[in-house]
mmCIF file with all atom_site columns, C-alpha atoms in Angstrom:
data_model
loop_
_atom_site.group_PDB
_atom_site.id
_atom_site.type_symbol
_atom_site.label_atom_id
_atom_site.label_alt_id
_atom_site.label_comp_id
_atom_site.label_asym_id
_atom_site.label_entity_id
_atom_site.label_seq_id
_atom_site.pdbx_PDB_ins_code
_atom_site.Cartn_x
_atom_site.Cartn_y
_atom_site.Cartn_z
_atom_site.occupancy
_atom_site.B_iso_or_equiv
_atom_site.pdbx_formal_charge
_atom_site.auth_seq_id
_atom_site.auth_comp_id
_atom_site.auth_asym_id
_atom_site.auth_atom_id
_atom_site.pdbx_PDB_model_num
ATOM 1   C CA . UNK A 1 1   ? -13.117 9.360   -7.127  1.00 70.00 ? 1   UNK A CA 1
ATOM 2   C CA . UNK A 1 2   ? -14.185 12.411  -9.096  1.00 76.00 ? 2   UNK A CA 1
ATOM 3   C CA . UNK A 1 3   ? -15.125 14.394  -5.963  1.00 82.00 ? 3   UNK A CA 1
ATOM 4   C CA . UNK A 1 4   ? -11.662 13.921  -4.442  1.00 88.00 ? 4   UNK A CA 1
ATOM 5   C CA . UNK A 1 5   ? -10.050 14.775  -7.773  1.00 92.00 ? 5   UNK A CA 1
ATOM 6   C CA . UNK A 1 6   ? -11.948 18.076  -7.983  1.00 93.00 ? 6   UNK A CA 1
ATOM 7   C CA . UNK A 1 7   ? -10.845 18.924  -4.441  1.00 94.00 ? 7   UNK A CA 1
ATOM 8   C CA . UNK A 1 8   ? -7.254  18.081  -5.364  1.00 95.00 ? 8   UNK A CA 1
ATOM 9   C CA . UNK A 1 9   ? -7.423  20.391  -8.394  1.00 96.00 ? 9   UNK A CA 1
ATOM 10  C CA . UNK A 1 10  ? -9.059  23.180  -6.374  1.00 96.00 ? 10  UNK A CA 1
ATOM 11  C CA . UNK A 1 11  ? -6.048  23.166  -4.047  1.00 97.00 ? 11  UNK A CA 1
ATOM 12  C CA . UNK A 1 12  ? -3.741  23.449  -7.063  1.00 97.00 ? 12  UNK A CA 1
ATOM 13  C CA . UNK A 1 13  ? -5.697  26.491  -8.256  1.00 97.00 ? 13  UNK A CA 1
ATOM 14  C CA . UNK A 1 14  ? -4.890  28.197  -4.940  1.00 97.00 ? 14  UNK A CA 1
ATOM 15  C CA . UNK A 1 15  ? -1.115  27.845  -5.113  1.00 98.00 ? 15  UNK A CA 1
ATOM 16  C CA . UNK A 1 16  ? 1.079   30.866  -4.386  1.00 97.00 ? 16  UNK A CA 1
ATOM 17  C CA . UNK A 1 17  ? 3.336   29.791  -7.285  1.00 97.00 ? 17  UNK A CA 1
ATOM 18  C CA . UNK A 1 18  ? 1.344   29.943  -10.531 1.00 95.00 ? 18  UNK A CA 1
ATOM 19  C CA . UNK A 1 19  ? 3.759   29.013  -13.335 1.00 95.00 ? 19  UNK A CA 1
ATOM 20  C CA . UNK A 1 20  ? 3.088   25.285  -13.621 1.00 97.00 ? 20  UNK A CA 1
ATOM 21  C CA . UNK A 1 21  ? 1.146   22.819  -15.730 1.00 97.00 ? 21  UNK A CA 1
ATOM 22  C CA . UNK A 1 22  ? -1.134  19.995  -14.553 1.00 97.00 ? 22  UNK A CA 1
ATOM 23  C CA . UNK A 1 23  ? -1.387  16.597  -16.222 1.00 97.00 ? 23  UNK A CA 1
ATOM 24  C CA . UNK A 1 24  ? -4.156  14.250  -15.071 1.00 95.00 ? 24  UNK A CA 1
ATOM 25  C CA . UNK A 1 25  ? -4.137  10.600  -16.159 1.00 94.00 ? 25  UNK A CA 1
ATOM 26  C CA . UNK A 1 26  ? -7.365  8.695   -15.523 1.00 91.00 ? 26  UNK A CA 1
ATOM 27  C CA . UNK A 1 27  ? -6.399  5.074   -14.882 1.00 90.00 ? 27  UNK A CA 1
ATOM 28  C CA . UNK A 1 28  ? -9.604  3.410   -16.046 1.00 88.00 ? 28  UNK A CA 1
ATOM 29  C CA . UNK A 1 29  ? -12.097 5.084   -13.710 1.00 87.00 ? 29  UNK A CA 1
ATOM 30  C CA . UNK A 1 30  ? -15.629 3.642   -13.666 1.00 85.00 ? 30  UNK A CA 1
ATOM 31  C CA . UNK A 1 31  ? -17.419 6.711   -12.280 1.00 86.00 ? 31  UNK A CA 1
ATOM 32  C CA . UNK A 1 32  ? -18.177 10.112  -13.821 1.00 86.00 ? 32  UNK A CA 1
ATOM 33  C CA . UNK A 1 33  ? -14.531 11.246  -13.939 1.00 88.00 ? 33  UNK A CA 1
ATOM 34  C CA . UNK A 1 34  ? -14.302 11.659  -17.772 1.00 89.00 ? 34  UNK A CA 1
ATOM 35  C CA . UNK A 1 35  ? -17.350 13.975  -17.890 1.00 90.00 ? 35  UNK A CA 1
ATOM 36  C CA . UNK A 1 36  ? -16.267 15.797  -14.755 1.00 90.00 ? 36  UNK A CA 1
ATOM 37  C CA . UNK A 1 37  ? -12.833 16.463  -16.250 1.00 91.00 ? 37  UNK A CA 1
ATOM 38  C CA . UNK A 1 38  ? -14.284 17.673  -19.549 1.00 92.00 ? 38  UNK A CA 1
ATOM 39  C CA . UNK A 1 39  ? -16.432 20.185  -17.690 1.00 93.00 ? 39  UNK A CA 1
ATOM 40  C CA . UNK A 1 40  ? -13.626 21.209  -15.348 1.00 93.00 ? 40  UNK A CA 1
ATOM 41  C CA . UNK A 1 41  ? -11.060 21.836  -18.087 1.00 94.00 ? 41  UNK A CA 1
ATOM 42  C CA . UNK A 1 42  ? -13.470 24.242  -19.789 1.00 93.00 ? 42  UNK A CA 1
ATOM 43  C CA . UNK A 1 43  ? -13.621 26.517  -16.750 1.00 95.00 ? 43  UNK A CA 1
ATOM 44  C CA . UNK A 1 44  ? -10.378 26.181  -14.765 1.00 96.00 ? 44  UNK A CA 1
ATOM 45  C CA . UNK A 1 45  ? -7.593  28.782  -14.815 1.00 95.00 ? 45  UNK A CA 1
ATOM 46  C CA . UNK A 1 46  ? -5.052  25.960  -14.590 1.00 95.00 ? 46  UNK A CA 1
ATOM 47  C CA . UNK A 1 47  ? -2.943  24.965  -17.592 1.00 96.00 ? 47  UNK A CA 1
ATOM 48  C CA . UNK A 1 48  ? -4.210  21.401  -17.644 1.00 96.00 ? 48  UNK A CA 1
ATOM 49  C CA . UNK A 1 49  ? -4.244  18.342  -19.889 1.00 94.00 ? 49  UNK A CA 1
ATOM 50  C CA . UNK A 1 50  ? -6.120  15.106  -19.365 1.00 94.00 ? 50  UNK A CA 1
ATOM 51  C CA . UNK A 1 51  ? -5.568  11.578  -20.683 1.00 93.00 ? 51  UNK A CA 1
ATOM 52  C CA . UNK A 1 52  ? -7.370  8.312   -20.060 1.00 93.00 ? 52  UNK A CA 1
ATOM 53  C CA . UNK A 1 53  ? -6.148  4.725   -20.184 1.00 91.00 ? 53  UNK A CA 1
ATOM 54  C CA . UNK A 1 54  ? -7.516  1.281   -19.403 1.00 91.00 ? 54  UNK A CA 1
ATOM 55  C CA . UNK A 1 55  ? -6.939  0.354   -15.763 1.00 88.00 ? 55  UNK A CA 1
ATOM 56  C CA . UNK A 1 56  ? -3.255  -0.599  -15.719 1.00 90.00 ? 56  UNK A CA 1
ATOM 57  C CA . UNK A 1 57  ? -1.957  0.656   -12.389 1.00 91.00 ? 57  UNK A CA 1
ATOM 58  C CA . UNK A 1 58  ? -0.192  3.801   -11.182 1.00 93.00 ? 58  UNK A CA 1
ATOM 59  C CA . UNK A 1 59  ? 3.178   2.976   -12.742 1.00 95.00 ? 59  UNK A CA 1
ATOM 60  C CA . UNK A 1 60  ? 1.828   3.087   -16.286 1.00 95.00 ? 60  UNK A CA 1
ATOM 61  C CA . UNK A 1 61  ? -0.345  6.124   -15.475 1.00 95.00 ? 61  UNK A CA 1
ATOM 62  C CA . UNK A 1 62  ? 2.651   8.078   -14.183 1.00 96.00 ? 62  UNK A CA 1
ATOM 63  C CA . UNK A 1 63  ? 4.773   7.137   -17.196 1.00 97.00 ? 63  UNK A CA 1
ATOM 64  C CA . UNK A 1 64  ? 1.967   8.382   -19.430 1.00 96.00 ? 64  UNK A CA 1
ATOM 65  C CA . UNK A 1 65  ? 1.804   11.686  -17.550 1.00 96.00 ? 65  UNK A CA 1
ATOM 66  C CA . UNK A 1 66  ? 5.583   12.133  -17.596 1.00 97.00 ? 66  UNK A CA 1
ATOM 67  C CA . UNK A 1 67  ? 5.607   11.602  -21.377 1.00 96.00 ? 67  UNK A CA 1
ATOM 68  C CA . UNK A 1 68  ? 3.150   14.511  -21.716 1.00 96.00 ? 68  UNK A CA 1
ATOM 69  C CA . UNK A 1 69  ? 5.085   16.976  -19.566 1.00 96.00 ? 69  UNK A CA 1
ATOM 70  C CA . UNK A 1 70  ? 6.720   20.106  -20.900 1.00 94.00 ? 70  UNK A CA 1
ATOM 71  C CA . UNK A 1 71  ? 7.996   21.327  -17.514 1.00 96.00 ? 71  UNK A CA 1
ATOM 72  C CA . UNK A 1 72  ? 11.571  20.480  -16.402 1.00 97.00 ? 72  UNK A CA 1
ATOM 73  C CA . UNK A 1 73  ? 10.400  19.400  -12.932 1.00 98.00 ? 73  UNK A CA 1
ATOM 74  C CA . UNK A 1 74  ? 7.678   16.848  -12.220 1.00 98.00 ? 74  UNK A CA 1
ATOM 75  C CA . UNK A 1 75  ? 5.768   17.056  -8.915  1.00 98.00 ? 75  UNK A CA 1
ATOM 76  C CA . UNK A 1 76  ? 3.861   13.822  -8.355  1.00 97.00 ? 76  UNK A CA 1
ATOM 77  C CA . UNK A 1 77  ? 0.718   13.722  -6.228  1.00 96.00 ? 77  UNK A CA 1
ATOM 78  C CA . UNK A 1 78  ? -2.387  11.531  -6.200  1.00 93.00 ? 78  UNK A CA 1
ATOM 79  C CA . UNK A 1 79  ? -6.015  12.465  -6.710  1.00 93.00 ? 79  UNK A CA 1
ATOM 80  C CA . UNK A 1 80  ? -6.563  12.102  -2.941  1.00 94.00 ? 80  UNK A CA 1
ATOM 81  C CA . UNK A 1 81  ? -3.730  14.508  -2.092  1.00 96.00 ? 81  UNK A CA 1
ATOM 82  C CA . UNK A 1 82  ? -4.578  18.128  -1.266  1.00 97.00 ? 82  UNK A CA 1
ATOM 83  C CA . UNK A 1 83  ? -1.698  20.585  -1.623  1.00 98.00 ? 83  UNK A CA 1
ATOM 84  C CA . UNK A 1 84  ? -1.105  23.312  0.938   1.00 98.00 ? 84  UNK A CA 1
ATOM 85  C CA . UNK A 1 85  ? -1.042  26.783  -0.704  1.00 98.00 ? 85  UNK A CA 1
ATOM 86  C CA . UNK A 1 86  ? 2.759   27.021  -0.937  1.00 98.00 ? 86  UNK A CA 1
ATOM 87  C CA . UNK A 1 87  ? 3.502   23.380  -1.781  1.00 98.00 ? 87  UNK A CA 1
ATOM 88  C CA . UNK A 1 88  ? 4.569   24.000  -5.390  1.00 98.00 ? 88  UNK A CA 1
ATOM 89  C CA . UNK A 1 89  ? 6.568   27.087  -4.390  1.00 98.00 ? 89  UNK A CA 1
ATOM 90  C CA . UNK A 1 90  ? 8.588   25.129  -1.804  1.00 98.00 ? 90  UNK A CA 1
ATOM 91  C CA . UNK A 1 91  ? 9.375   22.379  -4.285  1.00 98.00 ? 91  UNK A CA 1
ATOM 92  C CA . UNK A 1 92  ? 10.337  24.765  -7.083  1.00 98.00 ? 92  UNK A CA 1
ATOM 93  C CA . UNK A 1 93  ? 12.489  26.987  -4.868  1.00 97.00 ? 93  UNK A CA 1
ATOM 94  C CA . UNK A 1 94  ? 14.638  24.041  -3.879  1.00 97.00 ? 94  UNK A CA 1
ATOM 95  C CA . UNK A 1 95  ? 14.977  22.785  -7.465  1.00 98.00 ? 95  UNK A CA 1
ATOM 96  C CA . UNK A 1 96  ? 16.129  26.241  -8.580  1.00 96.00 ? 96  UNK A CA 1
ATOM 97  C CA . UNK A 1 97  ? 18.772  26.167  -5.850  1.00 96.00 ? 97  UNK A CA 1
ATOM 98  C CA . UNK A 1 98  ? 19.731  22.551  -6.620  1.00 95.00 ? 98  UNK A CA 1
ATOM 99  C CA . UNK A 1 99  ? 19.532  22.079  -10.430 1.00 96.00 ? 99  UNK A CA 1
ATOM 100 C CA . UNK A 1 100 ? 21.503  18.814  -10.411 1.00 97.00 ? 100 UNK A CA 1
ATOM 101 C CA . UNK A 1 101 ? 19.641  16.024  -12.175 1.00 97.00 ? 101 UNK A CA 1
ATOM 102 C CA . UNK A 1 102 ? 19.912  13.570  -9.279  1.00 97.00 ? 102 UNK A CA 1
ATOM 103 C CA . UNK A 1 103 ? 18.259  15.914  -6.726  1.00 98.00 ? 103 UNK A CA 1
ATOM 104 C CA . UNK A 1 104 ? 14.658  15.104  -5.731  1.00 98.00 ? 104 UNK A CA 1
ATOM 105 C CA . UNK A 1 105 ? 12.460  16.820  -3.154  1.00 98.00 ? 105 UNK A CA 1
ATOM 106 C CA . UNK A 1 106 ? 10.162  15.014  -0.731  1.00 98.00 ? 106 UNK A CA 1
ATOM 107 C CA . UNK A 1 107 ? 7.395   16.918  1.036   1.00 98.00 ? 107 UNK A CA 1
ATOM 108 C CA . UNK A 1 108 ? 5.465   15.956  4.170   1.00 98.00 ? 108 UNK A CA 1
ATOM 109 C CA . UNK A 1 109 ? 2.138   14.147  3.742   1.00 97.00 ? 109 UNK A CA 1
ATOM 110 C CA . UNK A 1 110 ? -0.342  14.267  6.633   1.00 96.00 ? 110 UNK A CA 1
ATOM 111 C CA . UNK A 1 111 ? -3.913  13.111  7.105   1.00 97.00 ? 111 UNK A CA 1
ATOM 112 C CA . UNK A 1 112 ? -6.518  15.554  5.825   1.00 96.00 ? 112 UNK A CA 1
ATOM 113 C CA . UNK A 1 113 ? -8.651  16.882  8.652   1.00 94.00 ? 113 UNK A CA 1
ATOM 114 C CA . UNK A 1 114 ? -11.559 17.548  6.286   1.00 90.00 ? 114 UNK A CA 1
ATOM 115 C CA . UNK A 1 115 ? -13.625 14.966  4.475   1.00 92.00 ? 115 UNK A CA 1
ATOM 116 C CA . UNK A 1 116 ? -12.793 12.147  6.867   1.00 94.00 ? 116 UNK A CA 1
ATOM 117 C CA . UNK A 1 117 ? -12.648 11.258  10.545  1.00 96.00 ? 117 UNK A CA 1
ATOM 118 C CA . UNK A 1 118 ? -9.108  10.598  11.722  1.00 97.00 ? 118 UNK A CA 1
ATOM 119 C CA . UNK A 1 119 ? -9.547  7.538   13.923  1.00 97.00 ? 119 UNK A CA 1
ATOM 120 C CA . UNK A 1 120 ? -7.125  6.426   16.663  1.00 97.00 ? 120 UNK A CA 1
ATOM 121 C CA . UNK A 1 121 ? -5.967  3.702   14.284  1.00 97.00 ? 121 UNK A CA 1
ATOM 122 C CA . UNK A 1 122 ? -5.209  6.256   11.544  1.00 97.00 ? 122 UNK A CA 1
ATOM 123 C CA . UNK A 1 123 ? -3.297  8.402   14.055  1.00 96.00 ? 123 UNK A CA 1
ATOM 124 C CA . UNK A 1 124 ? -1.230  5.351   14.989  1.00 96.00 ? 124 UNK A CA 1
ATOM 125 C CA . UNK A 1 125 ? -0.670  4.521   11.310  1.00 96.00 ? 125 UNK A CA 1
ATOM 126 C CA . UNK A 1 126 ? 0.452   8.083   10.620  1.00 93.00 ? 126 UNK A CA 1
ATOM 127 C CA . UNK A 1 127 ? 3.232   7.684   13.188  1.00 91.00 ? 127 UNK A CA 1
ATOM 128 C CA . UNK A 1 128 ? 4.306   4.179   12.126  1.00 91.00 ? 128 UNK A CA 1
ATOM 129 C CA . UNK A 1 129 ? 6.594   3.278   9.192   1.00 89.00 ? 129 UNK A CA 1
ATOM 130 C CA . UNK A 1 130 ? 3.966   1.003   7.632   1.00 89.00 ? 130 UNK A CA 1
ATOM 131 C CA . UNK A 1 131 ? 2.718   3.791   5.367   1.00 90.00 ? 131 UNK A CA 1
ATOM 132 C CA . UNK A 1 132 ? 5.225   6.657   5.461   1.00 94.00 ? 132 UNK A CA 1
ATOM 133 C CA . UNK A 1 133 ? 8.334   6.842   7.653   1.00 94.00 ? 133 UNK A CA 1
ATOM 134 C CA . UNK A 1 134 ? 8.000   10.582  8.201   1.00 96.00 ? 134 UNK A CA 1
ATOM 135 C CA . UNK A 1 135 ? 8.503   10.200  11.946  1.00 94.00 ? 135 UNK A CA 1
ATOM 136 C CA . UNK A 1 136 ? 12.103  9.169   11.286  1.00 95.00 ? 136 UNK A CA 1
ATOM 137 C CA . UNK A 1 137 ? 12.689  11.965  8.776   1.00 96.00 ? 137 UNK A CA 1
ATOM 138 C CA . UNK A 1 138 ? 11.340  14.584  11.179  1.00 96.00 ? 138 UNK A CA 1
ATOM 139 C CA . UNK A 1 139 ? 14.011  13.679  13.735  1.00 95.00 ? 139 UNK A CA 1
ATOM 140 C CA . UNK A 1 140 ? 16.826  13.928  11.221  1.00 95.00 ? 140 UNK A CA 1
ATOM 141 C CA . UNK A 1 141 ? 17.138  10.562  9.479   1.00 96.00 ? 141 UNK A CA 1
ATOM 142 C CA . UNK A 1 142 ? 18.580  11.142  5.993   1.00 96.00 ? 142 UNK A CA 1
ATOM 143 C CA . UNK A 1 143 ? 16.094  10.167  3.260   1.00 97.00 ? 143 UNK A CA 1
ATOM 144 C CA . UNK A 1 144 ? 17.044  7.564   0.663   1.00 97.00 ? 144 UNK A CA 1
ATOM 145 C CA . UNK A 1 145 ? 15.262  5.359   -1.876  1.00 97.00 ? 145 UNK A CA 1
ATOM 146 C CA . UNK A 1 146 ? 13.054  3.901   0.877   1.00 95.00 ? 146 UNK A CA 1
ATOM 147 C CA . UNK A 1 147 ? 11.425  7.356   1.107   1.00 97.00 ? 147 UNK A CA 1
ATOM 148 C CA . UNK A 1 148 ? 10.722  7.843   -2.613  1.00 97.00 ? 148 UNK A CA 1
ATOM 149 C CA . UNK A 1 149 ? 7.035   8.502   -1.868  1.00 97.00 ? 149 UNK A CA 1
ATOM 150 C CA . UNK A 1 150 ? 5.142   9.598   -4.980  1.00 96.00 ? 150 UNK A CA 1
ATOM 151 C CA . UNK A 1 151 ? 2.336   11.193  -2.945  1.00 95.00 ? 151 UNK A CA 1
ATOM 152 C CA . UNK A 1 152 ? 4.388   14.393  -2.551  1.00 98.00 ? 152 UNK A CA 1
ATOM 153 C CA . UNK A 1 153 ? 7.621   14.110  -4.505  1.00 98.00 ? 153 UNK A CA 1
ATOM 154 C CA . UNK A 1 154 ? 9.286   16.236  -7.174  1.00 98.00 ? 154 UNK A CA 1
ATOM 155 C CA . UNK A 1 155 ? 11.937  14.940  -9.561  1.00 98.00 ? 155 UNK A CA 1
ATOM 156 C CA . UNK A 1 156 ? 13.591  16.366  -12.654 1.00 98.00 ? 156 UNK A CA 1
ATOM 157 C CA . UNK A 1 157 ? 11.518  15.313  -15.670 1.00 98.00 ? 157 UNK A CA 1
ATOM 158 C CA . UNK A 1 158 ? 14.631  14.299  -17.586 1.00 98.00 ? 158 UNK A CA 1
ATOM 159 C CA . UNK A 1 159 ? 15.593  11.850  -14.847 1.00 98.00 ? 159 UNK A CA 1
ATOM 160 C CA . UNK A 1 160 ? 12.123  10.257  -14.853 1.00 98.00 ? 160 UNK A CA 1
ATOM 161 C CA . UNK A 1 161 ? 12.406  9.771   -18.603 1.00 97.00 ? 161 UNK A CA 1
ATOM 162 C CA . UNK A 1 162 ? 15.780  8.074   -18.173 1.00 97.00 ? 162 UNK A CA 1
ATOM 163 C CA . UNK A 1 163 ? 14.313  5.878   -15.437 1.00 98.00 ? 163 UNK A CA 1
ATOM 164 C CA . UNK A 1 164 ? 10.602  5.178   -16.030 1.00 97.00 ? 164 UNK A CA 1
ATOM 165 C CA . UNK A 1 165 ? 8.393   3.376   -13.548 1.00 97.00 ? 165 UNK A CA 1
ATOM 166 C CA . UNK A 1 166 ? 8.299   -0.374  -14.136 1.00 96.00 ? 166 UNK A CA 1
ATOM 167 C CA . UNK A 1 167 ? 4.831   -1.086  -15.447 1.00 95.00 ? 167 UNK A CA 1
ATOM 168 C CA . UNK A 1 168 ? 4.918   -4.712  -14.284 1.00 94.00 ? 168 UNK A CA 1
ATOM 169 C CA . UNK A 1 169 ? 3.822   -3.380  -10.874 1.00 91.00 ? 169 UNK A CA 1
ATOM 170 C CA . UNK A 1 170 ? 0.005   -3.615  -10.833 1.00 87.00 ? 170 UNK A CA 1
ATOM 171 C CA . UNK A 1 171 ? -0.641  -1.812  -7.533  1.00 88.00 ? 171 UNK A CA 1
ATOM 172 C CA . UNK A 1 172 ? 0.167   1.407   -5.718  1.00 89.00 ? 172 UNK A CA 1
ATOM 173 C CA . UNK A 1 173 ? 2.673   -0.547  -3.646  1.00 91.00 ? 173 UNK A CA 1
ATOM 174 C CA . UNK A 1 174 ? 6.482   -0.385  -3.918  1.00 93.00 ? 174 UNK A CA 1
ATOM 175 C CA . UNK A 1 175 ? 6.435   0.801   -7.536  1.00 96.00 ? 175 UNK A CA 1
ATOM 176 C CA . UNK A 1 176 ? 7.762   4.188   -6.424  1.00 96.00 ? 176 UNK A CA 1
ATOM 177 C CA . UNK A 1 177 ? 10.365  2.918   -3.928  1.00 96.00 ? 177 UNK A CA 1
ATOM 178 C CA . UNK A 1 178 ? 11.622  0.428   -6.519  1.00 97.00 ? 178 UNK A CA 1
ATOM 179 C CA . UNK A 1 179 ? 12.170  3.307   -8.933  1.00 98.00 ? 179 UNK A CA 1
ATOM 180 C CA . UNK A 1 180 ? 14.046  5.227   -6.242  1.00 98.00 ? 180 UNK A CA 1
ATOM 181 C CA . UNK A 1 181 ? 16.224  2.156   -5.668  1.00 97.00 ? 181 UNK A CA 1
ATOM 182 C CA . UNK A 1 182 ? 17.099  1.856   -9.366  1.00 98.00 ? 182 UNK A CA 1
ATOM 183 C CA . UNK A 1 183 ? 17.937  5.541   -9.661  1.00 98.00 ? 183 UNK A CA 1
ATOM 184 C CA . UNK A 1 184 ? 20.088  5.469   -6.527  1.00 97.00 ? 184 UNK A CA 1
ATOM 185 C CA . UNK A 1 185 ? 22.016  2.357   -7.633  1.00 97.00 ? 185 UNK A CA 1
ATOM 186 C CA . UNK A 1 186 ? 22.479  3.238   -11.298 1.00 97.00 ? 186 UNK A CA 1
ATOM 187 C CA . UNK A 1 187 ? 22.726  7.043   -11.343 1.00 97.00 ? 187 UNK A CA 1
ATOM 188 C CA . UNK A 1 188 ? 22.820  8.460   -7.836  1.00 96.00 ? 188 UNK A CA 1
ATOM 189 C CA . UNK A 1 189 ? 19.925  9.990   -5.927  1.00 97.00 ? 189 UNK A CA 1
ATOM 190 C CA . UNK A 1 190 ? 19.853  12.838  -3.435  1.00 97.00 ? 190 UNK A CA 1
ATOM 191 C CA . UNK A 1 191 ? 16.524  13.410  -1.695  1.00 98.00 ? 191 UNK A CA 1
ATOM 192 C CA . UNK A 1 192 ? 15.911  16.634  0.191   1.00 97.00 ? 192 UNK A CA 1
ATOM 193 C CA . UNK A 1 193 ? 13.146  16.388  2.798   1.00 98.00 ? 193 UNK A CA 1
ATOM 194 C CA . UNK A 1 194 ? 11.127  19.607  3.090   1.00 98.00 ? 194 UNK A CA 1
ATOM 195 C CA . UNK A 1 195 ? 8.651   19.250  5.986   1.00 97.00 ? 195 UNK A CA 1
ATOM 196 C CA . UNK A 1 196 ? 7.238   22.689  5.182   1.00 98.00 ? 196 UNK A CA 1
ATOM 197 C CA . UNK A 1 197 ? 6.026   21.367  1.791   1.00 98.00 ? 197 UNK A CA 1
ATOM 198 C CA . UNK A 1 198 ? 2.839   19.909  3.274   1.00 98.00 ? 198 UNK A CA 1
ATOM 199 C CA . UNK A 1 199 ? 0.142   17.904  1.501   1.00 98.00 ? 199 UNK A CA 1
ATOM 200 C CA . UNK A 1 200 ? -2.985  16.406  3.065   1.00 97.00 ? 200 UNK A CA 1
ATOM 201 C CA . UNK A 1 201 ? -4.119  12.838  2.387   1.00 97.00 ? 201 UNK A CA 1
ATOM 202 C CA . UNK A 1 202 ? -7.831  12.012  2.120   1.00 96.00 ? 202 UNK A CA 1
ATOM 203 C CA . UNK A 1 203 ? -7.852  8.248   2.577   1.00 95.00 ? 203 UNK A CA 1
ATOM 204 C CA . UNK A 1 204 ? -10.015 6.797   5.370   1.00 95.00 ? 204 UNK A CA 1
ATOM 205 C CA . UNK A 1 205 ? -8.270  3.592   6.433   1.00 96.00 ? 205 UNK A CA 1
ATOM 206 C CA . UNK A 1 206 ? -9.265  0.703   8.672   1.00 97.00 ? 206 UNK A CA 1
ATOM 207 C CA . UNK A 1 207 ? -7.187  -2.091  10.142  1.00 97.00 ? 207 UNK A CA 1
ATOM 208 C CA . UNK A 1 208 ? -8.600  -4.550  7.610   1.00 97.00 ? 208 UNK A CA 1
ATOM 209 C CA . UNK A 1 209 ? -7.805  -2.205  4.707   1.00 96.00 ? 209 UNK A CA 1
ATOM 210 C CA . UNK A 1 210 ? -4.232  -1.875  5.943   1.00 96.00 ? 210 UNK A CA 1
ATOM 211 C CA . UNK A 1 211 ? -3.908  -5.671  6.098   1.00 96.00 ? 211 UNK A CA 1
ATOM 212 C CA . UNK A 1 212 ? -5.160  -5.943  2.508   1.00 96.00 ? 212 UNK A CA 1
ATOM 213 C CA . UNK A 1 213 ? -2.684  -3.267  1.417   1.00 94.00 ? 213 UNK A CA 1
ATOM 214 C CA . UNK A 1 214 ? 0.221   -5.037  3.129   1.00 95.00 ? 214 UNK A CA 1
ATOM 215 C CA . UNK A 1 215 ? -0.594  -8.202  1.195   1.00 95.00 ? 215 UNK A CA 1
ATOM 216 C CA . UNK A 1 216 ? -0.202  -6.161  -2.003  1.00 94.00 ? 216 UNK A CA 1
ATOM 217 C CA . UNK A 1 217 ? 3.018   -4.641  -0.661  1.00 93.00 ? 217 UNK A CA 1
ATOM 218 C CA . UNK A 1 218 ? 4.369   -8.122  -0.001  1.00 94.00 ? 218 UNK A CA 1
ATOM 219 C CA . UNK A 1 219 ? 3.484   -9.255  -3.512  1.00 93.00 ? 219 UNK A CA 1
ATOM 220 C CA . UNK A 1 220 ? 5.079   -6.173  -5.051  1.00 93.00 ? 220 UNK A CA 1
ATOM 221 C CA . UNK A 1 221 ? 8.182   -6.407  -2.867  1.00 92.00 ? 221 UNK A CA 1
ATOM 222 C CA . UNK A 1 222 ? 8.770   -10.000 -3.967  1.00 90.00 ? 222 UNK A CA 1
#
């Protein structure tokens, strides 16, 4: 959605840490996104590049974006993710302190309180492991490949080029955790959970929508 994307980019403009680039890959949108991006790039202070591909799924879109990066660290978020003002700063501070290639940083993703009504069902979902297992991480569980959530995750660019996303995955379901599994098994993976690196998720969700998503998760997991 172009309106959510503009909101996402507006939050990136307001970061306390300014020395970063933005790469947007449009995965076959059918709305006004291409025109919106052309207009936005002409006026934004962000260092931004934009590419478009036929609808092929998030794995291929992320690989495309990673191939375009010049920065040594890649922070992955979605177009429905709104960064808190110091999100990039928290991620980058930790990577400066931990330059090892196998170190990744996971931030905390919460429901956005603007642009949607957080229903009792969404509150329940936010505390369950069916979407994100942050409840476990907040009480001290050590993160591993199960928590390789690309909604708020930074990884060394070099590592993502050694281990690309598998483009056989057609959905936003398990393609990120599967990559975390491969990295952990073949190279070693250390994930640092930073709950202060907060991002807000604009994604109104109903019980039926969750059921449909879990069908896709089951397909992808198999």
